Short mmCIF file of C-alpha atoms in Angstrom, two decimals:
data_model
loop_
_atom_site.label_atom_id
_atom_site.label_comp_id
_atom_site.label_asym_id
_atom_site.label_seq_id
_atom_site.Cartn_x
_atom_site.Cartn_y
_atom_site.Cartn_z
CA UNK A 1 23.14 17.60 -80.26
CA UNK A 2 21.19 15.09 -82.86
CA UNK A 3 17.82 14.03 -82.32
CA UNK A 4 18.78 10.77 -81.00
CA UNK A 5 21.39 12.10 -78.66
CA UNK A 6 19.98 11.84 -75.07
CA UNK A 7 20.76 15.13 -73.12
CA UNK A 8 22.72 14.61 -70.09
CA UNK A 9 21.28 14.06 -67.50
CA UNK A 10 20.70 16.93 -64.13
CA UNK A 11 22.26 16.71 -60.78
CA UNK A 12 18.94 16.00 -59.43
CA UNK A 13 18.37 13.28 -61.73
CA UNK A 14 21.96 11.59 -60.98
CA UNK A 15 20.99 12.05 -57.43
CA UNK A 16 17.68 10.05 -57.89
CA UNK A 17 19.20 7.42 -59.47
CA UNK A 18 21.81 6.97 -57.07
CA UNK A 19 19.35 6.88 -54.27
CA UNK A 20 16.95 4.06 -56.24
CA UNK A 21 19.85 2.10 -56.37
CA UNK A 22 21.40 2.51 -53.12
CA UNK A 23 17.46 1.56 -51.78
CA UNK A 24 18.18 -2.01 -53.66
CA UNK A 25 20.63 -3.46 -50.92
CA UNK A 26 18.12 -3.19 -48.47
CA UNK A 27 16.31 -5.74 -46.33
CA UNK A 28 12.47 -5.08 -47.38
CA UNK A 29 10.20 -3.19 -44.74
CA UNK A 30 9.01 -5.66 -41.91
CA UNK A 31 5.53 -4.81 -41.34
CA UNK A 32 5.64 -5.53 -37.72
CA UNK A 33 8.70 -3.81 -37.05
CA UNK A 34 6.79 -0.54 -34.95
CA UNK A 35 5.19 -3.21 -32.81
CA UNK A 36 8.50 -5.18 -31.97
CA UNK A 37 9.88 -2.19 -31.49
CA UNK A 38 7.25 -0.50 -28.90
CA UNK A 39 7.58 -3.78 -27.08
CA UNK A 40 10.96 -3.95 -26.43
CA UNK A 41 10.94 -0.35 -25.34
CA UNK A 42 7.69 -1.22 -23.08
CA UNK A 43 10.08 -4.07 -21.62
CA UNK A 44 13.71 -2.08 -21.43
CA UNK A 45 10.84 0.70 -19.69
CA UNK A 46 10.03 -2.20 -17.10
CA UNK A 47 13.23 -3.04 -15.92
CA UNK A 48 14.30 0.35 -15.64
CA UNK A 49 11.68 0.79 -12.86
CA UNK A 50 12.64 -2.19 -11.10
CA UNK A 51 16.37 -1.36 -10.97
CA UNK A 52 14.55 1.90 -9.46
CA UNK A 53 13.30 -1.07 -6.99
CA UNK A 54 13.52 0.52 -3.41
CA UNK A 55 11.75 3.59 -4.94
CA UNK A 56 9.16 1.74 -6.79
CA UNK A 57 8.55 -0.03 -3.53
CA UNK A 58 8.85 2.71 -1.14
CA UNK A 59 5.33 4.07 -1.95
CA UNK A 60 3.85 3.37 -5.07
CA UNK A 61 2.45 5.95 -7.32
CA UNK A 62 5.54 8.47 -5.72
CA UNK A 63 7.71 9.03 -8.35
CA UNK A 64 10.57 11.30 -6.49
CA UNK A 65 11.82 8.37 -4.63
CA UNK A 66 13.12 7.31 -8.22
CA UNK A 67 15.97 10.67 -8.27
CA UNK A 68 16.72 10.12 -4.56
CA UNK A 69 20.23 9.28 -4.18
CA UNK A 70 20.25 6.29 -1.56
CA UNK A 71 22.90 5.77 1.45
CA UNK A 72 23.80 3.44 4.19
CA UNK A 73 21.71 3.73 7.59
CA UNK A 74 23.29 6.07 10.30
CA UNK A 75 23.55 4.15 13.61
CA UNK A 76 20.94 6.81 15.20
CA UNK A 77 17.74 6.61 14.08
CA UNK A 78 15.52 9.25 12.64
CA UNK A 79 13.75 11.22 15.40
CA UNK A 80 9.96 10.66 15.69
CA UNK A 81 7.35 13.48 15.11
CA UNK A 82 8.06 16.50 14.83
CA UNK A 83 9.21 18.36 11.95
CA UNK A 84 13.01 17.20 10.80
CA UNK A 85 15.50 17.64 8.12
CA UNK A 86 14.50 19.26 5.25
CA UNK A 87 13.76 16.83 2.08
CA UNK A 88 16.88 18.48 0.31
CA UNK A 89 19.14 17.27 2.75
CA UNK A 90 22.02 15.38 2.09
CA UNK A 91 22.44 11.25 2.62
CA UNK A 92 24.36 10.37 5.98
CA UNK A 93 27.74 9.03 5.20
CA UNK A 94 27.55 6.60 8.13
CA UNK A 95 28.66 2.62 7.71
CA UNK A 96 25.73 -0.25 7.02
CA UNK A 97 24.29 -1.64 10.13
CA UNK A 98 26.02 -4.58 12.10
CA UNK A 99 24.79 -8.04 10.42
CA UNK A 100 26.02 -9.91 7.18
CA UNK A 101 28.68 -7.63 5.12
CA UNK A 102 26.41 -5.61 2.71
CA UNK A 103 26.55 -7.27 -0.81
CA UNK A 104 27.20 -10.57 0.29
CA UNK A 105 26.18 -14.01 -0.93
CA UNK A 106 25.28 -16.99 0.88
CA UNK A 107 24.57 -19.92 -1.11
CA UNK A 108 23.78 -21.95 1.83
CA UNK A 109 21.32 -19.61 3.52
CA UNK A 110 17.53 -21.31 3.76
CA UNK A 111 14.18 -19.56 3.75
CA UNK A 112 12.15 -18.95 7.08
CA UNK A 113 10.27 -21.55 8.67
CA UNK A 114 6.56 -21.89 8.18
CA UNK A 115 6.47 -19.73 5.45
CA UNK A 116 2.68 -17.24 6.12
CA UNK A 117 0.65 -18.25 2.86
CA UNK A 118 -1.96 -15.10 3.35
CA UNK A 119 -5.39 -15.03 1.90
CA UNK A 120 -6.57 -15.27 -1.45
CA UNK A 121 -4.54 -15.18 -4.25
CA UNK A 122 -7.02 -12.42 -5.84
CA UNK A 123 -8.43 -9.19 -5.65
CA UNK A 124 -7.05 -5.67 -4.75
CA UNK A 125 -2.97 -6.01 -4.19
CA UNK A 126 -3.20 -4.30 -1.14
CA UNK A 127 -5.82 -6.42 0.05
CA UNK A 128 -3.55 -9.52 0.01
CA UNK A 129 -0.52 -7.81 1.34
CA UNK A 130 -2.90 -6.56 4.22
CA UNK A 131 -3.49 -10.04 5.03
CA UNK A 132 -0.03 -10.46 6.04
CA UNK A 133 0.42 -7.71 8.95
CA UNK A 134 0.01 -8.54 12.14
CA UNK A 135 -3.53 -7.03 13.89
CA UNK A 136 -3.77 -3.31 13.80
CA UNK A 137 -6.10 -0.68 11.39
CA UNK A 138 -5.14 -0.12 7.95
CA UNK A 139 -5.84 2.06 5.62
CA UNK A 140 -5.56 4.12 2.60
CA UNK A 141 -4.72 1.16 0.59
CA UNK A 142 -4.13 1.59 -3.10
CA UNK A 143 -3.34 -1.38 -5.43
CA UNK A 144 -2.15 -0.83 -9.44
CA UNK A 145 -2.20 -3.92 -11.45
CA UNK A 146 -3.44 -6.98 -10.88
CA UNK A 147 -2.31 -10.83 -9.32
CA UNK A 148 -5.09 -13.29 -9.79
CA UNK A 149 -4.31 -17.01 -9.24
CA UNK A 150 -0.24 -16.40 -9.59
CA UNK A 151 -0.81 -14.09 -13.23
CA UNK A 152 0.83 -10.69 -12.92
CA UNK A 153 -0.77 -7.87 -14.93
CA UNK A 154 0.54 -4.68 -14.79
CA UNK A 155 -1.77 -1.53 -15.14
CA UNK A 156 -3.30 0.15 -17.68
CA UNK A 157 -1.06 3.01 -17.67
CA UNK A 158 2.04 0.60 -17.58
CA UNK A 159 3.40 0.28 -14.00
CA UNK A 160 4.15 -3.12 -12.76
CA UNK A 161 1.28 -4.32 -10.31
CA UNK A 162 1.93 -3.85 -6.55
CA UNK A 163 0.34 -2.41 -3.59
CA UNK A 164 0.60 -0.14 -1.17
CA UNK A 165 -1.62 0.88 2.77
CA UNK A 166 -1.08 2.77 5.73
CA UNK A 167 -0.64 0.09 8.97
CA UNK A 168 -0.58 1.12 12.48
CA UNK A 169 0.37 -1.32 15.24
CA UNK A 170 -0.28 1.47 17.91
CA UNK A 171 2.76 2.74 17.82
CA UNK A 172 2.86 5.03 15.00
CA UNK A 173 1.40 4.54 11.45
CA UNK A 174 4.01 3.46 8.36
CA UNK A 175 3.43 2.80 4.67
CA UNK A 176 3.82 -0.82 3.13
CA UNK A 177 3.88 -1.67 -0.03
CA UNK A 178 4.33 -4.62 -2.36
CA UNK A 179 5.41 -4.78 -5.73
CA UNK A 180 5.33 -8.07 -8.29
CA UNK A 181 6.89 -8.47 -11.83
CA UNK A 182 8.07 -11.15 -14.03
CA UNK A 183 10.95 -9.27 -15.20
CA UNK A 184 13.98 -9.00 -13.28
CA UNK A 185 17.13 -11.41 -12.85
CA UNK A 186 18.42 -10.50 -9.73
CA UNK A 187 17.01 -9.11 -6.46
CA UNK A 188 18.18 -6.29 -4.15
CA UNK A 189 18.93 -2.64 -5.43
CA UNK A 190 22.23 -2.74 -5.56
CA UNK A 191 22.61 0.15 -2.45
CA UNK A 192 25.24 -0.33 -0.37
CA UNK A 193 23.13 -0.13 2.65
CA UNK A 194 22.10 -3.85 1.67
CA UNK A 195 22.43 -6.15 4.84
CA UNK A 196 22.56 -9.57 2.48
CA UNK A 197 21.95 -11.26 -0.55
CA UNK A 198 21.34 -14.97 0.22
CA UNK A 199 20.96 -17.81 -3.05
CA UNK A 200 18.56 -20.41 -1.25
CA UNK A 201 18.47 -24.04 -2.10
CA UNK A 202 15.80 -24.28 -4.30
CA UNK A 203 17.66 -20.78 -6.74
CA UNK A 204 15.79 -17.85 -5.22
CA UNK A 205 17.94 -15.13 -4.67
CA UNK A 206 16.81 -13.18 -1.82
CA UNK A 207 18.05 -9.80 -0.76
CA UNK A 208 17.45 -7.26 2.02
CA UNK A 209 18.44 -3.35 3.23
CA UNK A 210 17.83 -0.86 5.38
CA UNK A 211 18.50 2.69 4.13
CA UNK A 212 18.24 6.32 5.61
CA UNK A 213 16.96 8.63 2.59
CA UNK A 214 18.10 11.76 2.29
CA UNK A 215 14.65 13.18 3.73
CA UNK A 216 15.03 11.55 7.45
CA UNK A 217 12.87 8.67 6.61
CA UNK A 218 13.97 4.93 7.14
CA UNK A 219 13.45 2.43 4.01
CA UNK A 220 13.46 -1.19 5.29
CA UNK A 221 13.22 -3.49 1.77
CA UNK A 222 13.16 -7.09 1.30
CA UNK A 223 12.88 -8.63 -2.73
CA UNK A 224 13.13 -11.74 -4.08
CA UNK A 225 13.55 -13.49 -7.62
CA UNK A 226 12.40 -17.10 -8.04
CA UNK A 227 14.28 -19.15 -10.71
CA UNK A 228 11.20 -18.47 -12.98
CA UNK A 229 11.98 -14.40 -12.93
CA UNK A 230 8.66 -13.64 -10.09
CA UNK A 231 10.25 -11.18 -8.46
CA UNK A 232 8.36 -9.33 -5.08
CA UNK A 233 9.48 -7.01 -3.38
CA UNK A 234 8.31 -5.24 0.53
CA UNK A 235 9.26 -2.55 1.60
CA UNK A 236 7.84 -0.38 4.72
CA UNK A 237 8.71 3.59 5.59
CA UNK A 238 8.58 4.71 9.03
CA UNK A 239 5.87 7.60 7.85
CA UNK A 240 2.57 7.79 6.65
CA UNK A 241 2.82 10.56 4.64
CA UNK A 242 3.69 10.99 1.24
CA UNK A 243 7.23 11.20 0.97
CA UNK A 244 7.60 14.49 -1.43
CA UNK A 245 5.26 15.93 1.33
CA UNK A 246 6.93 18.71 3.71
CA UNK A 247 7.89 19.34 6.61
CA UNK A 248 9.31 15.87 7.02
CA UNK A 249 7.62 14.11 9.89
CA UNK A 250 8.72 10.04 10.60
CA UNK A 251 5.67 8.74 12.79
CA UNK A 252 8.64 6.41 14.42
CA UNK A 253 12.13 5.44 15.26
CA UNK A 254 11.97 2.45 13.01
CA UNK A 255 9.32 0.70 10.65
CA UNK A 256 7.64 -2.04 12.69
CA UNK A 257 7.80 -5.13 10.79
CA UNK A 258 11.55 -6.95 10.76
CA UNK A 259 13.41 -7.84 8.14
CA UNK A 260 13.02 -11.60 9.05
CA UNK A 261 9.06 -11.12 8.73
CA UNK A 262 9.69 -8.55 5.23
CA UNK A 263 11.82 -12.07 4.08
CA UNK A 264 8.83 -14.31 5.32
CA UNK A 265 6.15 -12.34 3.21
CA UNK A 266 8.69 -11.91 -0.10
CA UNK A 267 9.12 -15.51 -0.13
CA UNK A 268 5.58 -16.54 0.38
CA UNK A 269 3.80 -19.34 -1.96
CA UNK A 270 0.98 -17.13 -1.75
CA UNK A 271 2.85 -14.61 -4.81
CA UNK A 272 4.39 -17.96 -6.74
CA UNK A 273 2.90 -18.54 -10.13
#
């Protein structure tokens, strides 16, 4: 080889090059790419927990509600006090309650009559919700989040705002809860223990359920979604206990609050933007 000869060149060079000029037909680096990115996680995140919705709802801050497998109520209710089923136990089989075929749609179904508007539209979640029960003590009420004036924020840790007490009418104590987000399309869970899912005239698409979990408590649900995406959701559970805590003890037959007056506090002005 002559001076001016240029050795060949390694694999490892040949390699580099290739790479450098592979690198050329590619879009340069966006520089807020991460950021996009974490958002549209933190929103696929979000709607993951509301298609979660009855568990979400059931009690908030209980995440095993979330890997319960849901079912259809059984025509007998779930014995009061006393301990029950274990929380392992498997979902009753047993057809949806009598009413309007589960999974239905009504497009001429209209919302209840005088409509309750509750208290301020600020403040603790549970607060407002409270403001909707009929008289009777409540208490350990817990609110995530935040809905001031119609704004939804969710909390700091990233769960959608809601909130959730313990109500007694005097005939056995129940948790209630409440949840809000702007995120959603469609109400309902889906279960098919769902009693109907009703389009009213003005686009809201309202849905409600009664379900038997797996544990021997009764899940009574009622969500909406307004055609600008605020979606609420109550839901009540004929216990005041934890529902990962054992041995399984319903306070009551049945939650006390209907479905009609679940439907009457979902669609309420008072959680409209």
């Amino acid at each position: 080889m002559t001076p001016d000869q240029t050795p060949p060149a390694s694999a490892d060079e040949r390699l580099h090059a290739a790479l450098r000029q592979a690198s050329r037909h590619f879009a340069p680096h966006s520089p807020d790419l991460v950021l996009r990115a974490a958002a549209r996680g933190r929103r696929l995140r979000l709607v993951r927990r509301v298609q979660l919705g009855a568990a979400a709802a059931a009690v908030a801050g209980v995440s095993v509600l979330g890997a319960v497998q849901l079912s259809p109520q059984t025509a007998a209710p779930a014995a009061p006090a006393g301990p029950v089923a274990s929380a392992t136990g498997t979902a009753s089989n047993a057809p949806a309650p009598t009413g309007t075929a589960a999974g239905t749609t009504s497009p001429t179904a209209s919302a209840p009559a005088d409509l309750p508007t509750g208290g301020p539209r600020s403040g603790p979640i549970a607060d407002q919700l409270a403001a909707f029960l009929p008289p009777g003590p409540v208490s350990r009420a817990t609110s995530h989040g935040s809905f001031t004036d119609g704004r939804v924020t969710e909390s700091a840790d990233g769960n959608p705002a809601g909130g959730s007490l313990v109500y007694d009418d005097g005939s056995g104590a129940v948790t209630i809860d409440v949840l809000l987000l702007d995120a959603k399309s469609d109400a309902g869970t889906g279960n098919p223990s769902q009693l109907f899912h009703d389009v009213l005239p003005d686009g809201t698409v309202v849905a409600g359920e009664k379900t038997l979990l797996p544990s021997g408590y009764q899940l009574w649900q009622v969500s909406s979604v307004r055609p600008d995406g605020r979606y609420v959701a109550v839901s009540e559970v004929n216990t005041d206990q934890r529902l990962s805590a054992t041995p399984i003890r319903p306070t009551r037959a049945e939650p006390p609050l209907s479905l009609d007056r679940l439907k009457a506090i979902a669609l309420s002005p008072h959680w409209r933007r």
